[in-house]
Amino acid sequence: MKNQELHIVSFDNPYPPNYGGVIDVFYKIKALNAIGYKIHLHCFTKQIPSDCEVLQSLCSEVFFYEINQNPFYLLCKRPFSVLSRSDAKLVENILKTDAPILFDGLKTTFVRNDVRLKNYKKFLRLHNIEHNYYKGIAVSETIFFKKIAFYFESWKYKYYEQEIGKFDNVFTLSEHENDYTQRKFSNAAYIPVFHGNETVKQLDGFGKFAFYHGDLTTSDNRKVVLFLIEVFKQIPEYQLVITSGTNRAFVNNNIQDVPNVKFVELSGFEQLLQLFEEAHLNICWSFQKSGTKLKLINALFNSRFCIINENIIDDKKVADLCVLVNNKEALIAAIKNVIQTPFTESEHRKKILESHLNDIENAKKLAAILSEES
């Protein structure tokens, strides 16, 4: 098989790269393209776009397939999110080019066992330990029907994860997931997240506020917002800015009596970069352990202090650049300390991040394994 050609099957349209998982997909494509790969991209999406000029500029071919959210899939043994990405045309399009296949996310792997693909090398980019991820969502979800559906999805993934052992190699996003996969299936390689940042911003000194951003359609993120509102009720002298492209009403309804917390509706990445630049501290928090949170990587490259809990990242080189706390009282104490402290770590961050989280270098590591196996 040709070493410099690759099929990538993505669980969603990776452009624009505006939330965690697709950020890794998009910037991985961009980095692989930069080192000479011809990419045949296959994207599942809820709505097929009218044009895909940016993706076409990075890929040799781009195919879109509509996610089929047939409610009867909920009654099947395989996970709903796998069955909904099962378009028959996918295999037909893969067969047009003899090249390895990288499945981006376990939910894209419905066709892995298709007999027509038996001679193709197959790789997996593992975005989460899915049964843990969906269990975490179920715990945070407040709508009963959704809670039950997520628990069933978690249970189904517990059995479906045996598919992981059938891949030639699995590229993990975190040390925890790498250890788990290597222990169970002996085919894991840790490749840090692809994120698109190239240089660390020089932002020493003081910023203006504390900052939290996230996709508020996610139950865990909504739970974090409610938690942070309670935290900042106890720090009335300092402002928290919450930004998201979704759920303005949810936040505003919960901050009516909290004058030091405000919501800013996010319109694009340039606005996000401006908010990073103005922030003095970023709070990255999660109530579930699920891979590496991209919001932290963006904050480390583009802002000042980052306060995290243990669920955000387990890469020690990156975690050591943050203030790590694990409960409400410790978080309040850390915030009170940080707001009095000028930021002076830009050069140290630059030294660590621009080598360890370098997209091009990590694309080369991934390519070396693809070539080895091919």
Short mmCIF file of C-alpha atoms in Angstrom, two decimals:
data_model
loop_
_atom_site.label_atom_id
_atom_site.label_comp_id
_atom_site.label_asym_id
_atom_site.label_seq_id
_atom_site.Cartn_x
_atom_site.Cartn_y
_atom_site.Cartn_z
CA MET A 1 0.00 0.00 0.00
CA LYS A 2 1.10 3.56 -0.62
CA ASN A 3 2.65 5.14 2.44
CA GLN A 4 1.75 8.71 1.49
CA GLU A 5 -1.97 8.19 0.93
CA LEU A 6 -4.50 7.79 3.70
CA HIS A 7 -8.26 7.47 4.13
CA ILE A 8 -9.59 9.36 7.16
CA VAL A 9 -13.13 8.61 8.32
CA SER A 10 -14.35 11.46 10.52
CA PHE A 11 -17.28 11.30 12.93
CA ASP A 12 -18.29 14.86 11.98
CA ASN A 13 -17.48 17.63 9.52
CA PRO A 14 -14.12 18.94 10.81
CA TYR A 15 -14.57 22.43 9.35
CA PRO A 16 -14.93 24.84 10.96
CA PRO A 17 -12.89 23.36 13.84
CA ASN A 18 -15.10 24.83 16.55
CA TYR A 19 -15.31 22.13 19.23
CA GLY A 20 -13.02 19.60 20.89
CA GLY A 21 -13.12 16.46 18.75
CA VAL A 22 -13.19 18.08 15.31
CA ILE A 23 -10.33 20.40 16.26
CA ASP A 24 -8.10 17.33 16.52
CA VAL A 25 -9.44 15.98 13.20
CA PHE A 26 -8.99 19.24 11.27
CA TYR A 27 -5.49 20.08 12.48
CA LYS A 28 -4.37 16.48 12.06
CA ILE A 29 -5.47 16.68 8.41
CA LYS A 30 -3.66 20.00 8.05
CA ALA A 31 -0.43 18.65 9.59
CA LEU A 32 -0.49 15.43 7.55
CA ASN A 33 -1.07 17.46 4.40
CA ALA A 34 1.93 19.64 5.32
CA ILE A 35 4.23 16.60 5.51
CA GLY A 36 3.11 15.30 2.13
CA TYR A 37 0.11 13.03 2.68
CA LYS A 38 -2.67 12.74 0.09
CA ILE A 39 -5.80 12.43 2.21
CA HIS A 40 -9.08 10.91 1.13
CA LEU A 41 -11.50 12.36 3.67
CA HIS A 42 -14.84 10.76 4.53
CA CYS A 43 -17.08 12.84 6.84
CA PHE A 44 -20.28 11.88 8.59
CA THR A 45 -22.40 14.93 9.36
CA LYS A 46 -25.95 15.86 10.32
CA GLN A 47 -26.12 18.34 7.45
CA ILE A 48 -24.09 18.01 4.25
CA PRO A 49 -22.48 21.39 3.48
CA SER A 50 -23.03 23.17 0.20
CA ASP A 51 -19.29 23.69 -0.23
CA CYS A 52 -16.09 22.52 1.46
CA GLU A 53 -13.41 24.68 -0.11
CA VAL A 54 -11.06 24.61 2.88
CA LEU A 55 -11.17 20.82 3.22
CA GLN A 56 -10.74 20.39 -0.54
CA SER A 57 -7.59 22.52 -0.38
CA LEU A 58 -6.10 20.09 2.18
CA CYS A 59 -7.41 16.78 0.84
CA SER A 60 -7.22 14.85 -2.40
CA GLU A 61 -10.93 13.95 -2.10
CA VAL A 62 -13.74 14.84 0.30
CA PHE A 63 -16.88 12.73 0.72
CA PHE A 64 -19.85 13.52 2.98
CA TYR A 65 -22.38 11.05 4.40
CA GLU A 66 -25.49 12.01 6.33
CA ILE A 67 -25.76 10.69 9.88
CA ASN A 68 -28.90 8.53 10.01
CA GLN A 69 -30.52 9.03 13.42
CA ASN A 70 -33.09 6.27 13.03
CA PRO A 71 -34.73 5.89 16.47
CA PHE A 72 -34.93 2.11 15.97
CA TYR A 73 -31.12 2.04 16.32
CA LEU A 74 -31.70 2.63 20.03
CA LEU A 75 -33.07 -0.93 20.22
CA CYS A 76 -29.98 -2.53 18.66
CA LYS A 77 -27.03 -4.10 20.45
CA ARG A 78 -24.42 -1.88 18.81
CA PRO A 79 -24.11 1.74 19.98
CA PHE A 80 -26.52 4.23 18.42
CA SER A 81 -23.65 6.57 17.50
CA VAL A 82 -21.95 3.74 15.56
CA LEU A 83 -25.08 2.55 13.73
CA SER A 84 -25.99 6.09 12.73
CA ARG A 85 -22.67 6.30 10.82
CA SER A 86 -23.20 3.32 8.54
CA ASP A 87 -23.62 4.64 4.99
CA ALA A 88 -23.17 1.91 2.33
CA LYS A 89 -21.37 4.36 0.02
CA LEU A 90 -18.47 4.67 2.46
CA VAL A 91 -16.96 1.30 1.56
CA GLU A 92 -17.53 1.92 -2.15
CA ASN A 93 -15.60 5.19 -1.94
CA ILE A 94 -12.78 3.68 0.12
CA LEU A 95 -12.35 0.89 -2.46
CA LYS A 96 -11.51 3.50 -5.13
CA THR A 97 -8.09 4.09 -3.50
CA ASP A 98 -5.73 1.46 -2.12
CA ALA A 99 -4.51 3.19 1.05
CA PRO A 100 -4.63 2.63 4.84
CA ILE A 101 -7.73 3.76 6.73
CA LEU A 102 -7.66 5.92 9.86
CA PHE A 103 -11.00 5.80 11.68
CA ASP A 104 -11.34 9.03 13.67
CA GLY A 105 -13.37 8.00 16.70
CA LEU A 106 -14.70 4.56 17.63
CA LYS A 107 -18.14 5.69 16.46
CA THR A 108 -16.91 5.71 12.81
CA THR A 109 -15.95 2.02 12.78
CA PHE A 110 -19.17 0.34 11.57
CA VAL A 111 -17.51 -0.80 8.31
CA ARG A 112 -14.30 -2.07 9.93
CA ASN A 113 -15.27 -5.71 9.50
CA ASP A 114 -16.57 -5.40 5.92
CA VAL A 115 -15.01 -8.29 4.01
CA ARG A 116 -14.22 -6.01 1.07
CA LEU A 117 -11.76 -4.12 3.28
CA LYS A 118 -9.96 -7.18 4.65
CA ASN A 119 -6.65 -6.31 2.92
CA TYR A 120 -6.65 -2.68 4.06
CA LYS A 121 -4.53 -1.63 7.02
CA LYS A 122 -6.83 -0.08 9.62
CA PHE A 123 -5.97 2.40 12.38
CA LEU A 124 -8.07 4.08 15.05
CA ARG A 125 -7.80 7.54 16.58
CA LEU A 126 -9.38 6.92 19.98
CA HIS A 127 -11.05 10.10 21.23
CA ASN A 128 -12.44 8.67 24.48
CA ILE A 129 -12.93 5.50 26.45
CA GLU A 130 -16.48 5.70 25.17
CA HIS A 131 -18.30 3.71 27.84
CA ASN A 132 -16.78 5.98 30.50
CA TYR A 133 -17.55 9.08 28.44
CA TYR A 134 -21.23 8.25 27.98
CA LYS A 135 -21.59 7.19 31.61
CA GLY A 136 -20.22 10.59 32.61
CA ILE A 137 -22.72 12.35 30.34
CA ALA A 138 -25.53 10.25 31.81
CA VAL A 139 -24.57 11.26 35.35
CA SER A 140 -24.59 14.97 34.44
CA GLU A 141 -27.74 14.85 32.29
CA THR A 142 -30.89 16.20 33.95
CA ILE A 143 -33.49 15.10 31.37
CA PHE A 144 -34.65 11.60 32.34
CA PHE A 145 -35.07 10.15 28.82
CA LYS A 146 -31.64 11.38 27.74
CA LYS A 147 -30.07 10.10 30.95
CA ILE A 148 -31.41 6.59 30.29
CA ALA A 149 -30.33 6.73 26.61
CA PHE A 150 -26.78 7.70 27.59
CA TYR A 151 -26.60 4.89 30.17
CA PHE A 152 -27.64 2.40 27.47
CA GLU A 153 -25.05 3.85 25.06
CA SER A 154 -22.40 3.44 27.75
CA TRP A 155 -23.39 -0.19 28.31
CA LYS A 156 -23.30 -0.91 24.57
CA TYR A 157 -19.84 0.63 24.18
CA LYS A 158 -18.55 -1.54 27.04
CA TYR A 159 -19.11 -4.55 24.76
CA TYR A 160 -18.35 -2.82 21.48
CA GLU A 161 -14.89 -1.74 22.64
CA GLN A 162 -13.61 -5.24 21.78
CA GLU A 163 -13.37 -3.83 18.25
CA ILE A 164 -10.38 -1.77 19.43
CA GLY A 165 -8.25 -4.92 19.55
CA LYS A 166 -8.79 -5.56 15.83
CA PHE A 167 -6.93 -2.45 14.62
CA ASP A 168 -3.33 -2.48 13.47
CA ASN A 169 -2.66 0.42 15.83
CA VAL A 170 -4.64 2.78 18.04
CA PHE A 171 -3.57 6.40 18.47
CA THR A 172 -4.68 7.69 21.87
CA LEU A 173 -5.22 11.27 23.04
CA SER A 174 -4.21 10.90 26.68
CA GLU A 175 -1.85 8.91 28.90
CA HIS A 176 -4.77 7.37 30.79
CA GLU A 177 -6.42 6.16 27.58
CA ASN A 178 -3.08 4.93 26.28
CA ASP A 179 -2.45 2.87 29.44
CA TYR A 180 -5.99 1.47 29.33
CA THR A 181 -5.78 0.52 25.64
CA GLN A 182 -2.27 -0.91 25.87
CA ARG A 183 -3.18 -3.00 28.89
CA LYS A 184 -6.33 -4.44 27.25
CA PHE A 185 -5.33 -4.67 23.60
CA SER A 186 -1.52 -4.12 23.31
CA ASN A 187 -1.81 -1.91 20.22
CA ALA A 188 -1.72 1.68 21.58
CA ALA A 189 0.49 4.67 20.79
CA TYR A 190 0.12 8.06 22.49
CA ILE A 191 -0.04 10.90 19.97
CA PRO A 192 -0.95 14.22 21.67
CA VAL A 193 -3.90 16.23 20.47
CA PHE A 194 -3.63 18.28 17.26
CA HIS A 195 -4.74 21.83 17.96
CA GLY A 196 -3.51 24.34 15.35
CA ASN A 197 -1.49 26.62 17.64
CA GLU A 198 2.08 27.27 16.54
CA THR A 199 3.51 29.82 18.99
CA VAL A 200 2.86 30.77 22.61
CA LYS A 201 1.65 34.35 23.04
CA GLN A 202 3.85 36.63 25.16
CA LEU A 203 1.31 37.80 27.75
CA ASP A 204 3.18 38.47 30.97
CA GLY A 205 1.66 40.67 33.67
CA PHE A 206 -2.01 40.99 34.62
CA GLY A 207 -5.19 40.35 32.70
CA LYS A 208 -8.67 41.64 33.53
CA PHE A 209 -10.90 38.70 34.50
CA ALA A 210 -11.37 34.96 35.04
CA PHE A 211 -12.53 33.09 31.95
CA TYR A 212 -14.49 29.95 31.19
CA HIS A 213 -15.56 28.82 27.73
CA GLY A 214 -17.25 25.68 26.47
CA ASP A 215 -20.02 24.14 24.41
CA LEU A 216 -23.08 24.51 26.62
CA THR A 217 -25.10 21.92 24.74
CA THR A 218 -22.98 19.45 26.75
CA SER A 219 -24.41 18.47 30.14
CA ASP A 220 -20.99 18.33 31.83
CA ASN A 221 -20.19 21.89 30.71
CA ARG A 222 -23.55 23.18 31.96
CA LYS A 223 -22.84 21.53 35.31
CA VAL A 224 -19.44 23.27 35.39
CA VAL A 225 -21.06 26.65 34.70
CA LEU A 226 -23.45 26.24 37.65
CA PHE A 227 -20.50 25.19 39.84
CA LEU A 228 -18.42 28.23 38.80
CA ILE A 229 -21.30 30.62 39.42
CA GLU A 230 -21.41 29.34 43.01
CA VAL A 231 -17.62 29.72 43.28
CA PHE A 232 -17.68 33.35 42.15
CA LYS A 233 -20.49 34.23 44.52
CA GLN A 234 -17.73 33.77 47.12
CA ILE A 235 -15.29 36.01 45.19
CA PRO A 236 -17.54 39.05 44.57
CA GLU A 237 -14.57 41.37 44.00
CA TYR A 238 -13.46 39.58 40.79
CA GLN A 239 -15.23 39.08 37.47
CA LEU A 240 -15.89 35.77 35.73
CA VAL A 241 -16.62 35.86 31.99
CA ILE A 242 -18.42 32.83 30.54
CA THR A 243 -18.50 32.48 26.77
CA SER A 244 -20.19 30.03 24.45
CA GLY A 245 -21.91 29.95 21.09
CA THR A 246 -24.90 28.26 22.72
CA ASN A 247 -27.30 28.49 25.65
CA ARG A 248 -27.15 32.21 26.46
CA ALA A 249 -30.52 31.97 28.23
CA PHE A 250 -29.33 29.11 30.46
CA VAL A 251 -26.42 31.20 31.77
CA ASN A 252 -28.30 34.49 32.04
CA ASN A 253 -31.11 32.84 34.00
CA ASN A 254 -28.55 31.68 36.57
CA ILE A 255 -26.54 34.90 36.97
CA GLN A 256 -29.32 37.42 37.53
CA ASP A 257 -28.26 37.95 41.15
CA VAL A 258 -24.50 37.53 40.55
CA PRO A 259 -23.19 40.89 39.26
CA ASN A 260 -19.57 39.76 38.92
CA VAL A 261 -20.44 37.00 36.40
CA LYS A 262 -21.35 37.83 32.81
CA PHE A 263 -22.04 35.90 29.62
CA VAL A 264 -20.47 36.81 26.28
CA GLU A 265 -21.93 35.12 23.19
CA LEU A 266 -19.14 33.66 21.07
CA SER A 267 -19.25 34.56 17.39
CA GLY A 268 -15.93 33.10 16.20
CA PHE A 269 -12.38 32.05 16.97
CA GLU A 270 -10.92 35.55 16.61
CA GLN A 271 -13.23 36.76 19.36
CA LEU A 272 -12.15 33.80 21.51
CA LEU A 273 -8.47 34.72 20.99
CA GLN A 274 -9.22 38.29 22.08
CA LEU A 275 -10.89 37.04 25.27
CA PHE A 276 -7.92 34.76 25.97
CA GLU A 277 -5.59 37.72 25.61
CA GLU A 278 -7.60 39.83 28.05
CA ALA A 279 -8.10 37.08 30.65
CA HIS A 280 -5.85 36.78 33.68
CA LEU A 281 -6.87 33.23 34.51
CA ASN A 282 -8.69 30.43 32.73
CA ILE A 283 -10.67 27.80 34.58
CA CYS A 284 -10.80 24.42 32.85
CA TRP A 285 -12.94 22.03 34.88
CA SER A 286 -14.80 18.81 34.24
CA PHE A 287 -16.83 16.38 36.32
CA GLN A 288 -15.86 13.46 34.08
CA LYS A 289 -12.54 12.06 32.95
CA SER A 290 -12.51 11.92 29.15
CA GLY A 291 -9.28 12.49 27.26
CA THR A 292 -7.58 15.84 26.80
CA LYS A 293 -9.69 19.01 26.85
CA LEU A 294 -8.80 21.18 23.84
CA LYS A 295 -9.94 24.31 25.68
CA LEU A 296 -6.91 23.93 27.96
CA ILE A 297 -4.44 23.67 25.07
CA ASN A 298 -5.87 26.81 23.47
CA ALA A 299 -5.71 28.65 26.80
CA LEU A 300 -2.09 27.63 27.43
CA PHE A 301 -0.97 28.89 24.01
CA ASN A 302 -3.05 32.07 24.02
CA SER A 303 -3.65 33.23 27.61
CA ARG A 304 -2.17 33.47 31.11
CA PHE A 305 -2.83 31.31 34.19
CA CYS A 306 -4.78 28.06 33.85
CA ILE A 307 -6.46 26.46 36.85
CA ILE A 308 -7.59 22.88 36.25
CA ASN A 309 -8.86 19.78 38.01
CA GLU A 310 -7.50 16.29 37.42
CA ASN A 311 -10.12 15.39 34.79
CA ILE A 312 -8.81 17.90 32.24
CA ILE A 313 -5.47 16.39 31.21
CA ASP A 314 -3.08 13.70 32.41
CA ASP A 315 -0.03 14.56 30.30
CA LYS A 316 2.39 15.56 33.07
CA LYS A 317 4.41 17.94 30.90
CA VAL A 318 1.27 19.94 30.15
CA ALA A 319 -0.37 19.58 33.57
CA ASP A 320 2.77 20.99 35.21
CA LEU A 321 2.11 24.28 33.40
CA CYS A 322 -1.20 24.66 35.27
CA VAL A 323 -2.46 25.18 38.81
CA LEU A 324 -4.05 21.85 39.78
CA VAL A 325 -6.86 21.74 42.37
CA ASN A 326 -9.64 19.24 42.93
CA ASN A 327 -12.40 20.76 45.05
CA LYS A 328 -14.37 23.96 45.47
CA GLU A 329 -12.45 25.27 48.48
CA ALA A 330 -9.06 24.71 46.83
CA LEU A 331 -10.31 26.37 43.64
CA ILE A 332 -11.45 29.48 45.53
CA ALA A 333 -8.08 29.69 47.30
CA ALA A 334 -6.20 29.27 44.00
CA ILE A 335 -8.25 32.00 42.29
CA LYS A 336 -7.66 34.42 45.18
CA ASN A 337 -3.93 33.76 44.98
CA VAL A 338 -3.64 33.99 41.19
CA ILE A 339 -5.53 37.28 40.86
CA GLN A 340 -2.83 38.89 43.03
CA THR A 341 0.04 37.40 41.00
CA PRO A 342 1.56 38.69 37.74
CA PHE A 343 1.98 36.06 35.03
CA THR A 344 5.65 35.43 34.15
CA GLU A 345 5.62 31.98 32.55
CA SER A 346 5.43 32.75 28.80
CA GLU A 347 9.01 31.70 28.01
CA HIS A 348 8.76 28.49 30.04
CA ARG A 349 5.51 27.58 28.29
CA LYS A 350 7.05 28.32 24.92
CA LYS A 351 9.90 25.90 25.59
CA ILE A 352 7.55 23.05 26.57
CA LEU A 353 4.52 23.52 24.32
CA GLU A 354 6.18 24.38 21.02
CA SER A 355 8.08 21.09 21.08
CA HIS A 356 5.84 18.65 22.98
CA LEU A 357 2.59 19.84 21.35
CA ASN A 358 3.99 20.60 17.91
CA ASP A 359 1.43 19.48 15.29
CA ILE A 360 3.99 18.85 12.55
CA GLU A 361 6.27 16.78 14.77
CA ASN A 362 3.34 14.76 16.07
CA ALA A 363 2.11 14.21 12.50
CA LYS A 364 5.55 12.78 11.72
CA LYS A 365 5.26 10.40 14.69
CA LEU A 366 1.86 9.26 13.47
CA ALA A 367 3.17 8.89 9.90
CA ALA A 368 6.09 6.78 11.11
CA ILE A 369 3.69 4.26 12.65
CA LEU A 370 1.45 4.27 9.56
CA SER A 371 4.48 3.57 7.38
CA GLU A 372 5.78 0.90 9.74
CA GLU A 373 2.49 -0.96 9.70
CA SER A 374 1.87 -0.46 6.00
#
